[in-house]
XYZ file of C-alpha atoms in Angstrom:
682
model
C -62.249 86.281 159.998
C -62.532 87.593 156.735
C -58.787 88.008 156.498
C -57.765 84.348 157.429
C -60.205 83.123 155.063
C -58.693 85.353 152.170
C -55.162 83.827 153.474
C -56.075 80.540 153.095
C -57.628 80.987 150.011
C -54.376 82.372 148.754
C -52.691 79.421 150.220
C -54.506 76.940 148.246
C -54.117 78.951 144.980
C -50.440 78.916 145.218
C -50.801 74.871 145.910
C -52.611 74.596 142.895
C -50.242 76.460 140.684
C -47.327 74.570 142.062
C -49.089 71.376 141.182
C -50.283 72.385 138.079
C -46.935 73.833 137.352
C -45.856 70.086 138.231
C -47.883 68.395 135.954
C -46.536 70.592 133.229
C -42.999 69.999 133.687
C -44.003 65.931 134.086
C -45.838 66.641 131.007
C -43.364 68.036 129.150
C -40.538 65.537 130.191
C -42.841 62.648 129.011
C -43.444 64.710 125.506
C -39.433 64.828 125.406
C -39.358 61.422 126.134
C -42.100 60.212 123.835
C -40.402 62.656 120.953
C -37.024 60.909 121.371
C -38.990 57.607 121.120
C -40.293 58.360 117.982
C -36.878 59.465 116.622
C -35.510 56.174 117.577
C -38.533 54.145 116.173
C -38.566 56.229 112.569
C -35.550 54.234 111.155
C -36.982 50.912 112.353
C -40.081 51.435 111.156
C -38.472 52.620 107.760
C -36.549 49.240 107.464
C -40.004 46.918 108.388
C -41.329 49.302 105.358
C -38.690 47.632 103.378
C -38.698 44.271 104.518
C -42.895 44.281 104.023
C -42.430 42.789 100.175
C -40.452 39.890 101.166
C -42.569 39.289 104.186
C -45.573 39.511 101.898
C -43.640 36.933 99.384
C -42.935 34.763 102.174
C -46.330 34.612 103.683
C -47.928 34.426 99.949
C -48.028 30.281 100.247
C -50.269 30.711 103.198
C -52.696 32.015 100.781
C -52.135 29.426 98.338
C -54.430 27.048 97.372
C -54.839 24.350 99.987
C -54.306 21.143 97.806
C -51.359 22.878 95.960
C -49.781 23.242 99.526
C -50.407 19.489 100.206
C -48.908 18.334 96.884
C -45.737 19.723 97.887
C -45.007 17.563 100.550
C -45.445 14.637 98.323
C -42.869 16.292 95.604
C -40.802 16.887 98.295
C -40.621 13.422 99.972
C -40.134 11.808 96.518
C -36.823 14.125 96.018
C -35.525 13.389 99.329
C -34.895 9.488 99.091
C -32.409 9.916 96.097
C -30.673 12.879 97.132
C -30.221 11.533 100.659
C -28.491 8.267 99.013
C -26.494 10.534 96.745
C -25.242 12.705 99.675
C -24.337 9.128 101.641
C -22.412 8.039 98.923
C -20.230 11.453 98.503
C -19.455 10.934 102.123
C -18.339 7.449 101.455
C -16.254 8.947 98.407
C -14.588 11.761 100.798
C -13.414 8.491 103.171
C -11.724 6.877 100.244
C -9.350 10.031 99.548
C -6.442 9.039 102.122
C -6.210 5.748 100.987
C -6.228 6.802 97.113
C -3.694 9.795 97.727
C -0.833 7.311 99.008
C 1.586 5.375 97.343
C 0.524 2.262 95.617
C 3.429 0.241 96.263
C 2.837 0.022 99.787
C -0.387 -2.006 99.293
C -0.927 -2.185 95.919
C -3.930 -5.074 95.999
C -5.403 -3.088 98.663
C -4.939 0.183 96.445
C -6.585 -1.478 93.756
C -9.506 -2.544 95.614
C -10.347 0.904 97.041
C -9.985 2.500 93.661
C -12.648 -0.085 92.541
C -14.575 0.960 95.402
C -14.664 4.524 93.912
C -15.334 3.472 90.676
C -18.634 1.879 91.953
C -19.275 4.686 93.764
C -18.964 7.198 91.048
C -20.714 4.920 88.703
C -23.681 5.237 91.411
C -23.714 9.223 91.670
C -23.327 9.057 87.625
C -26.495 6.980 87.489
C -28.530 8.761 90.771
C -27.478 12.288 90.418
C -29.708 12.504 87.390
C -32.576 11.152 89.101
C -32.130 13.364 91.960
C -32.142 16.374 89.492
C -35.131 15.324 87.920
C -37.051 15.042 90.938
C -35.778 18.360 92.078
C -36.586 19.895 88.536
C -40.424 18.507 89.130
C -40.710 20.316 92.314
C -39.267 23.582 90.809
C -42.039 23.209 88.109
C -44.645 22.438 90.548
C -43.698 25.234 92.745
C -43.504 27.613 89.787
C -46.694 26.184 88.361
C -48.849 27.015 91.426
C -47.342 29.990 92.488
C -46.204 28.367 95.950
C -42.827 30.020 96.173
C -41.372 33.288 95.415
C -39.991 34.023 91.759
C -36.685 34.848 93.271
C -36.260 31.534 95.074
C -37.354 29.594 91.827
C -34.883 31.519 89.820
C -31.789 30.474 92.173
C -33.322 26.852 92.285
C -33.369 26.790 88.337
C -29.695 28.197 88.182
C -28.461 25.470 90.340
C -30.134 22.611 88.589
C -28.864 24.155 85.366
C -25.494 23.928 86.672
C -25.728 19.879 88.046
C -27.455 19.134 84.230
C -24.501 20.310 82.737
C -21.982 18.829 84.777
C -23.848 15.514 84.104
C -24.490 15.633 80.136
C -20.675 16.616 80.289
C -19.413 13.569 81.995
C -18.418 15.773 84.599
C -17.281 12.383 87.110
C -13.853 14.651 88.065
C -16.531 17.417 89.496
C -18.261 14.349 91.585
C -15.151 13.071 93.017
C -13.101 16.715 93.065
C -10.485 15.074 90.528
C -10.026 11.923 92.881
C -10.175 9.322 90.419
C -7.914 11.073 87.988
C -5.357 11.410 90.828
C -5.535 8.110 91.675
C -5.303 6.691 88.031
C -2.354 9.148 87.594
C -0.606 7.125 90.564
C -0.987 4.051 89.191
C 0.411 5.141 86.035
C 3.423 6.347 87.867
C 3.412 2.650 89.612
C 2.966 0.863 86.258
C 6.062 3.110 84.970
C 8.160 2.463 88.340
C 7.912 -1.165 88.071
C 8.529 -1.635 84.517
C 11.747 1.086 85.137
C 13.294 -0.682 87.901
C 13.153 -4.173 86.498
C 14.109 -3.051 82.880
C 17.776 -3.464 82.920
C 20.130 -3.480 79.692
C 21.547 -6.788 78.582
C 24.946 -6.751 80.625
C 28.060 -6.714 78.212
C 29.067 -10.302 79.519
C 26.410 -11.683 77.423
C 27.426 -9.732 74.082
C 30.859 -11.132 74.201
C 30.404 -14.112 72.278
C 27.815 -12.677 69.738
C 26.862 -15.201 66.981
C 27.784 -17.952 69.546
C 24.668 -18.065 71.505
C 22.044 -20.141 70.930
C 19.912 -19.790 73.327
C 16.957 -17.661 73.737
C 17.191 -14.720 75.846
C 14.328 -15.594 78.970
C 11.736 -12.901 79.656
C 13.197 -10.081 81.323
C 10.617 -9.569 83.897
C 9.524 -11.489 87.207
C 6.582 -13.293 87.381
C 5.342 -11.083 89.893
C 5.886 -8.062 88.288
C 4.189 -8.943 85.283
C 1.037 -9.773 87.415
C 1.156 -6.710 89.270
C 1.572 -4.771 85.683
C -1.684 -7.030 84.661
C -3.518 -6.077 87.672
C -2.776 -2.242 87.117
C -3.777 -2.212 83.352
C -6.968 -3.914 84.423
C -7.855 -0.677 86.239
C -6.192 1.805 83.863
C -8.268 0.186 80.733
C -11.411 0.087 82.915
C -10.746 3.707 82.810
C -9.538 4.538 79.218
C -6.097 4.702 79.703
C -4.807 1.918 77.335
C -3.097 3.943 75.212
C -1.291 5.825 78.125
C 0.081 2.682 79.339
C 1.188 1.270 75.951
C 2.886 4.484 75.591
C 4.701 4.168 78.952
C 5.475 0.557 78.171
C 6.871 1.369 74.576
C 9.002 3.958 75.980
C 10.503 2.184 78.874
C 11.103 -1.196 77.088
C 12.480 0.462 73.841
C 14.782 2.877 75.702
C 16.227 -0.693 77.844
C 16.615 -2.158 74.384
C 18.519 0.718 72.944
C 20.599 0.810 76.065
C 21.574 -2.574 75.307
C 22.311 -2.016 71.688
C 24.314 0.957 72.865
C 27.297 -1.351 73.878
C 27.556 -2.594 70.584
C 28.900 0.675 69.019
C 26.232 0.998 66.493
C 26.977 4.463 65.055
C 27.958 3.087 61.693
C 24.116 2.280 61.125
C 23.947 6.053 60.671
C 26.390 5.880 57.729
C 25.226 7.429 54.570
C 26.013 6.450 50.742
C 27.904 9.693 50.739
C 30.279 8.977 53.669
C 32.117 6.056 51.827
C 33.536 5.595 48.329
C 32.901 2.167 48.256
C 31.658 -1.173 49.917
C 35.352 -2.008 50.595
C 35.609 0.838 53.049
C 33.135 -0.541 55.020
C 33.245 -4.162 54.520
C 34.237 -4.607 58.758
C 31.169 -2.759 59.531
C 29.115 -5.078 57.137
C 30.552 -8.145 58.864
C 29.383 -6.348 62.158
C 26.137 -5.942 60.720
C 25.226 -9.696 60.386
C 26.461 -10.527 63.963
C 24.601 -7.334 65.554
C 21.541 -8.029 63.572
C 21.479 -11.719 64.877
C 22.184 -10.658 68.390
C 19.360 -7.972 68.583
C 16.641 -10.347 66.690
C 17.433 -13.738 68.773
C 18.111 -12.305 72.200
C 16.529 -8.600 72.486
C 13.529 -8.424 70.121
C 12.495 -12.143 70.753
C 12.863 -11.232 74.499
C 10.664 -8.117 73.771
C 8.234 -10.057 71.710
C 7.576 -12.698 74.541
C 7.041 -9.818 77.483
C 4.587 -8.122 75.140
C 2.879 -11.156 74.890
C 3.124 -12.033 78.919
C 2.006 -8.656 79.762
C -0.820 -7.695 77.123
C -1.971 -11.270 76.437
C -5.504 -10.725 77.926
C -5.837 -7.847 75.477
C -5.539 -9.825 72.501
C -2.742 -10.096 69.673
C -3.572 -7.195 67.905
C -2.785 -5.132 71.087
C 0.482 -6.738 72.104
C 1.763 -7.154 68.615
C 1.161 -3.260 68.091
C 3.291 -2.832 71.365
C 6.097 -5.041 70.158
C 6.181 -3.734 66.932
C 6.295 0.129 68.378
C 9.273 -1.164 70.390
C 11.133 -2.517 67.696
C 10.659 0.438 65.320
C 12.180 2.591 68.119
C 14.377 0.551 69.879
C 16.245 0.055 66.209
C 15.440 -2.463 63.853
C 14.763 0.060 61.326
C 18.064 1.353 61.463
C 19.646 -2.026 60.851
C 17.159 -2.380 57.383
C 18.367 1.309 56.381
C 21.944 0.306 56.654
C 21.299 -2.729 54.418
C 19.649 -0.349 52.085
C 22.493 1.791 52.280
C 25.071 -0.820 51.201
C 22.627 -1.673 48.373
C 22.972 2.094 47.243
C 26.648 2.218 47.092
C 28.959 1.719 43.868
C 28.861 -1.397 42.081
C 31.861 -3.723 42.102
C 32.608 -7.259 42.614
C 33.315 -6.871 46.041
C 29.917 -5.475 46.631
C 28.552 -8.870 45.220
C 30.462 -10.506 48.070
C 28.905 -8.332 50.420
C 25.557 -8.638 49.191
C 25.627 -12.115 49.660
C 26.686 -11.654 53.308
C 23.654 -9.492 53.720
C 21.440 -12.207 51.827
C 23.234 -14.877 54.463
C 22.355 -12.943 57.669
C 18.848 -12.281 56.452
C 18.163 -15.656 55.506
C 19.419 -17.359 58.624
C 16.933 -15.019 60.370
C 14.045 -15.358 57.965
C 11.979 -17.562 60.220
C 12.645 -15.019 63.311
C 11.520 -12.288 60.958
C 8.459 -13.913 60.160
C 7.277 -14.939 63.471
C 8.572 -11.640 65.554
C 7.284 -9.216 62.521
C 4.806 -10.925 60.569
C 1.652 -9.179 62.202
C -0.241 -6.425 60.566
C 1.437 -4.117 63.436
C 4.739 -4.809 61.917
C 3.621 -3.635 58.449
C 6.818 -1.104 58.028
C 9.243 -3.747 58.948
C 8.015 -6.148 56.770
C 8.039 -3.776 53.865
C 11.594 -2.882 54.268
C 12.666 -6.030 54.812
C 11.191 -7.054 51.786
C 12.665 -4.062 49.721
C 16.156 -4.897 51.289
C 16.112 -8.343 50.068
C 14.753 -7.611 46.493
C 17.666 -4.866 46.496
C 20.536 -7.384 47.776
C 19.193 -10.181 45.184
C 18.653 -7.876 42.299
C 22.007 -6.164 42.981
C 23.953 -9.333 43.416
C 22.441 -11.029 40.332
C 23.362 -7.867 38.520
C 26.926 -7.791 39.461
C 27.547 -11.411 38.712
C 26.388 -11.180 34.882
C 28.485 -7.999 34.753
C 31.826 -9.920 35.464
C 32.166 -11.580 32.151
C 31.748 -8.274 30.433
C 34.011 -6.354 33.002
C 36.843 -8.954 32.420
C 36.559 -8.575 28.666
C 36.571 -4.581 28.916
C 39.918 -4.742 30.667
C 41.579 -6.561 27.762
C 42.228 -2.945 26.360
C 44.092 -2.104 29.373
C 47.876 -2.234 29.167
C 50.012 -4.947 30.885
C 51.863 -4.288 34.037
C 55.200 -2.476 33.263
C 57.122 -4.742 35.646
C 55.981 -7.838 34.275
C 54.430 -8.825 37.262
C 51.107 -10.990 37.279
C 48.432 -8.789 35.968
C 46.338 -7.527 39.215
C 42.958 -8.619 37.405
C 44.349 -12.253 36.924
C 45.046 -12.290 40.474
C 41.879 -10.752 41.596
C 39.808 -13.029 39.372
C 41.472 -16.411 40.478
C 40.997 -15.584 44.358
C 37.495 -14.125 43.721
C 36.172 -16.979 41.381
C 37.445 -19.263 44.242
C 35.659 -17.699 46.907
C 32.424 -17.664 44.914
C 32.759 -21.268 44.530
C 33.824 -21.851 48.071
C 31.445 -23.302 50.539
C 30.557 -20.240 51.951
C 29.330 -18.335 48.835
C 28.312 -20.803 46.397
C 25.122 -21.863 48.238
C 24.194 -18.129 48.486
C 25.115 -17.433 45.283
C 22.716 -20.185 43.906
C 19.973 -19.122 45.875
C 20.031 -16.028 44.730
C 20.450 -16.498 41.066
C 17.538 -19.117 41.331
C 15.299 -16.405 43.305
C 16.219 -13.500 40.823
C 15.375 -15.971 37.481
C 12.304 -17.138 39.086
C 11.083 -13.287 39.502
C 11.837 -12.956 35.837
C 9.972 -16.377 35.208
C 12.991 -17.889 34.074
C 14.631 -21.299 34.539
C 17.611 -22.006 36.618
C 19.999 -24.257 34.731
C 22.224 -26.351 36.894
C 25.536 -25.624 35.702
C 24.676 -22.081 34.811
C 26.657 -20.229 37.781
C 29.790 -22.978 36.576
C 29.420 -22.424 33.246
C 29.580 -18.327 33.676
C 32.489 -18.818 36.213
C 34.543 -21.172 33.103
C 34.129 -18.271 30.955
C 35.323 -15.785 32.807
C 38.295 -17.727 33.385
C 38.834 -18.662 29.901
C 38.343 -14.810 29.041
C 41.300 -14.080 31.319
C 43.508 -16.437 29.302
C 42.332 -14.597 26.125
C 43.160 -11.286 27.866
C 46.904 -12.839 28.405
C 47.227 -13.352 24.615
C 46.480 -9.917 24.122
C 48.478 -8.086 26.963
C 51.530 -10.096 26.085
C 51.551 -8.427 22.576
C 51.458 -5.055 23.904
C 55.363 -5.360 25.279
C 57.981 -4.070 23.139
C 60.288 -5.876 24.876
C 60.047 -9.907 24.278
C 62.246 -10.502 27.178
C 59.673 -8.861 29.336
C 56.826 -10.434 27.492
C 58.168 -13.787 28.050
C 58.720 -12.702 32.074
C 54.942 -11.672 31.948
C 53.887 -15.078 30.739
C 55.956 -17.069 33.344
C 54.737 -14.977 35.983
C 50.569 -15.511 35.052
C 50.574 -18.769 33.674
C 52.392 -19.891 37.089
C 49.769 -18.086 39.048
C 46.771 -19.863 36.931
C 48.529 -22.875 37.743
C 49.407 -22.578 41.390
C 45.861 -21.420 42.246
C 43.926 -23.575 39.913
C 45.529 -26.839 41.021
C 43.709 -28.166 44.071
C 41.148 -25.303 44.520
C 37.531 -25.222 44.031
C 37.998 -23.092 40.670
C 40.714 -25.764 39.386
C 38.164 -28.561 39.743
C 36.304 -27.231 36.962
C 39.330 -27.772 34.556
C 40.625 -31.200 33.440
C 43.945 -31.791 34.579
C 45.336 -31.379 30.871
C 44.081 -28.199 30.949
C 45.769 -26.988 34.308
C 49.217 -29.083 33.069
C 48.956 -26.621 30.061
C 49.817 -23.354 32.326
C 52.063 -25.192 33.740
C 53.797 -26.040 30.185
C 53.427 -22.741 29.385
C 55.644 -21.242 32.249
C 58.129 -24.002 31.703
C 58.205 -23.149 27.576
C 58.473 -18.953 28.647
C 61.291 -19.927 31.502
C 63.408 -21.528 28.906
C 62.894 -19.102 26.272
C 63.218 -16.040 28.862
C 66.580 -17.249 30.177
C 68.065 -18.376 26.707
C 67.122 -14.767 25.091
C 68.086 -12.721 28.170
C 70.506 -14.145 30.943
C 71.689 -16.928 28.385
C 73.395 -14.063 26.076
C 75.959 -13.088 29.121
C 78.306 -16.218 28.736
C 78.929 -15.578 25.238
C 80.703 -12.500 26.216
C 83.341 -14.671 28.306
C 84.475 -16.797 25.411
C 88.343 -18.385 25.927
C 88.664 -18.168 22.159
C 91.958 -16.521 21.146
C 92.957 -16.316 24.751
C 95.700 -19.301 24.621
C 98.614 -17.560 26.726
C 101.396 -16.607 24.775
C 100.138 -17.503 21.407
C 99.778 -13.751 20.767
C 101.743 -12.632 23.176
C 100.539 -11.579 27.342
C 99.623 -7.779 26.427
C 97.635 -9.230 23.637
C 95.984 -11.689 26.037
C 95.129 -8.806 28.601
C 93.431 -6.563 25.677
C 91.027 -9.326 25.043
C 90.130 -10.258 28.524
C 89.525 -6.536 29.209
C 87.461 -6.317 25.886
C 85.600 -9.153 26.987
C 84.922 -8.293 30.705
C 83.794 -4.975 29.460
C 81.294 -6.267 27.231
C 80.110 -8.478 29.776
C 79.834 -5.835 32.514
C 78.248 -3.583 29.870
C 75.504 -6.409 29.041
C 75.153 -7.223 32.579
C 74.603 -3.771 33.717
C 72.100 -2.932 31.230
C 70.295 -6.303 31.698
C 70.421 -6.111 35.579
C 69.302 -2.053 35.644
C 66.356 -3.033 33.312
C 65.151 -6.338 35.356
C 65.816 -5.037 38.687
C 62.463 -3.360 38.277
C 60.953 -6.394 37.077
C 58.556 -8.339 39.807
C 57.738 -12.075 40.622
C 55.781 -12.319 43.386
C 55.460 -15.424 44.193
C 58.641 -16.539 46.522
C 59.122 -19.858 45.042
C 59.141 -18.919 41.663
C 61.191 -16.164 42.408
C 64.016 -18.149 43.866
C 64.111 -20.739 41.117
C 64.166 -18.651 38.722
C 66.968 -16.337 40.290
C 68.489 -19.633 41.147
C 68.579 -20.853 37.003
C 70.111 -17.520 36.262
C 73.150 -17.747 39.139
C 73.454 -21.520 37.696
C 73.667 -20.016 33.951
C 75.893 -16.810 34.633
C 78.064 -17.280 37.563
C 79.681 -20.592 36.955
C 80.954 -19.261 33.884
C 82.131 -15.956 35.068
C 83.884 -17.896 38.003
C 85.867 -19.757 35.766
C 86.806 -17.089 33.513
C 88.000 -14.931 36.226
C 90.065 -17.691 37.617
C 91.725 -18.296 34.444
C 92.269 -14.596 33.332
C 91.599 -12.529 36.308
C 95.034 -12.171 37.248
C 95.864 -10.589 33.733
C 94.012 -7.415 34.807
C 93.703 -7.763 38.301
C 97.181 -6.027 38.777
C 96.243 -3.552 36.250
C 95.752 0.135 37.531
C 92.569 0.427 35.865
C 91.550 -3.228 37.157
C 88.499 -2.220 39.074
C 87.027 -1.402 35.560
C 87.256 -4.468 33.961
C 86.769 -6.668 37.265
C 83.936 -4.773 38.350
C 82.312 -7.730 40.105
C 83.407 -10.312 42.536
C 81.945 -13.808 41.849
C 80.210 -13.333 45.651
C 78.820 -9.927 44.377
C 77.609 -10.858 41.419
C 75.917 -13.871 42.884
C 74.106 -11.695 45.121
C 73.132 -9.164 42.575
C 71.423 -12.110 40.637
C 69.862 -13.791 43.651
C 68.187 -10.326 44.858
C 66.246 -9.982 41.711
C 62.328 -9.586 41.104
C 61.891 -8.623 44.542
C 58.484 -6.991 45.176
C 58.625 -3.424 45.692
C 56.978 -1.813 48.794
C 55.406 1.485 49.115
C 55.255 3.522 52.136
C 52.097 1.711 53.590
C 53.666 -1.468 53.223
C 51.633 -2.855 50.240
C 52.784 -4.224 47.056
C 53.339 -1.412 44.643
C 51.059 -1.823 41.418
C 49.424 -0.261 38.695
C 45.671 0.881 39.507
C 43.211 -0.229 36.844
C 39.792 1.922 36.051
C 36.341 1.029 36.091
C 34.502 -1.455 38.087
C 36.901 -4.014 38.501
C 39.322 -1.379 39.784
C 37.157 -1.357 43.119
C 37.602 -4.897 43.544
C 41.101 -4.901 42.736
C 41.789 -2.368 45.343
C 40.448 -4.429 47.932
C 42.219 -7.428 46.617
C 45.486 -5.110 47.097
C 44.985 -4.527 50.520
C 43.925 -7.814 51.569
C 46.351 -10.670 52.831
C 44.541 -12.967 50.036
C 46.466 -10.599 47.484
C 50.047 -11.582 48.174
C 50.492 -14.787 46.399
C-alpha cells in the first residue's frame, strides 16, 4: 500500500513538472512576443516624440483665451466675402480666354465686347483684391497678437500676403489675368495693322500718267467700314494706353504706301548733292519733273493722307491726327522734295539758274494754299521751317542773279569777239534770255519775286523797275558791239561781224516782248546798220574782184593775139589769186541765220559771177587751148557759183552742235545751255 502510494505521488509530481514546464515555455514565448512587439513600437514612439511639439502647437489655441477664440470667427467671416467674390471673378476671367485668344477678324464686335468685359473684371479684381488682402492682414495681425496660431503658420501667411501686396502696388494686372489682356491687345494691334495693310494700296500708275493735269483731289483711300473698324479697335487700345503704338503702326503702314506710290515716279534725283552736278543746266530736266512730282504728291497723295488721318483719329482731337499726318508726310518724302529745292539754290550762280529758281518759286507758289492747309499745324513745324527757308533762298538767289545780269554783260565787253565773225554768243543769249524773262511764264513770277525781296529790305518796288533794268542790259549789248568790232584787224571781218549782230538784234527784237519795249525807230536802226555794213562789206571785199577782169587793152588784134592772150592770163591769174585768198579766208566765217546767209551769198554771186561769165565767154577761148589753160581758166562758172553759194555755213562739231567759242565767267554757264538748246539756233 505504501509503495502504491509513493508511486501515485511520483506520478503527480511528474505531471506538475510537465505542467510547470509548459507554463514556463508559454511564458517564454510571451516574453519573446512582447520583446518583439516592444522592438517594433520603439520607432513609433520616437516618431510620436518628434511630433509632440507640433501637436502641442496645434492644440495650443484650445488653451487660448475663450474671448479671443470667439473673435477669430468674426474676422474670418469678414474676409471670406471679398475673397469669395474675387475667386468668382477669377473664374469668370478664365472663361474669357478661349474667345480672347482667337482671331479678332472672325468677329471683331464680339471680340471687343469680350475684351471690355475682361477690362471690367480686371478693374474689379484690382479694386477688391486690395480689400481682401487688407482683411487677411487683419486676421494675421489678430492671430499674432492673441497667440491664437502657430508662429510658423503666421510666417507663411505673412509672406503670401506680402507677395500679393507687392503685385498690387506694381500694377500687377498681368499677374491677375495671367497675361490674357496683353495677349488680347497684341491681337488687336495685329488686326489694326492687317486692316491698314490690306486696304492701303499704292496709287496705280494710270493715275500718274497725266501729272499736272489732274484737277480732282484723291478720295479717302479706305472704305468707311474699314475706318469704323479701325476706330473701334483704337477705342480699346487707347483705353489701355496703347495710342502711341497705334500711331506708330499707322504711320509705318501709310507712309510706306505713299513711298511705294512715289517710287513709280523714279525720284532718285531727289538725293542728288551739289557735288554731283556742275551747274543747274545739267539737272534742268529734273527741276521740271520736280515741280510736277511735288504737285502730284501734295494734291493727290498727301491730301488723301491728311483726310484719312482726320477720319481715323478725329475723335482724339486735331493735335493727335495732325501729329500723325506730319509723321507720315515727313517719312513719305516731303522733306526730300524740299531738300532737292535747297540743293538747287546752293548750285553755281548763272543766268539759267534764275529761270530755274523762278520755276521752283512758281511750283511752290501754286501750292501755297495747299501747303498752308496741310502743313500749317504745329506738328508740321519742321516742314514749315524747311519750306520757309527754301522760299527765302529762292527769292534771294533769283533777285541776286537778276541784279547781276547787267554787270555781267558789261564785264563781257572785255572779251574778244568770235574769230568767225558770227553772232556773239552773248548777243544771241541775252536777246533770247530777256525775251524769256518778259514772257507770260516768267514776267509775273520775276515781278513778284522782286517785290517780295524789296519788301524784305523795306524798299519800294517801282512799277517799271524790271523793264528799265532789261533795257539797260540791251543797251549794254549795243555798247559791247561797238567795243568788239574794234578788236578786229580785218576790216572786212569787222563789217561781217556787224552785219550778223545787227541783223540778229533786229530779227529777235521785232515782234517780241523785248522789242515792244523799244520804239520802232530804234528797231529800224539795227536793220539800217545791217544794210550799211552789208554794202560796205560787199564793196570792200568781193566787190574788188570784178576789177581784176577789166577788158581794157583786150581789143583783139590791136596788139596782136599773143599780147591779148598774155593779158587774159595775167588778169585771170590775178582774179584767181584774189578769189582764192578771199574765199579761203571767208570760208571760215559763219552766218547762222539762213535767210541772211542766202541773201548775202546771192549778192556776192550777182556781184562776181556775171562779170566772170562775160569775161570767160569773150576771152576764155584765148587760154582754153593753151597747155596751161587749167592754171588760168581755173573755175567754171558753175563751180564758181556753187562755191560762193556755199559760203558762211555753220560748222558742226561731232556732237552736232554749232561750233563756237566759250566764254568765261557766270554768263558762260548760261551760254553753255543756250548752245545746247534749240533756241540757240537762229
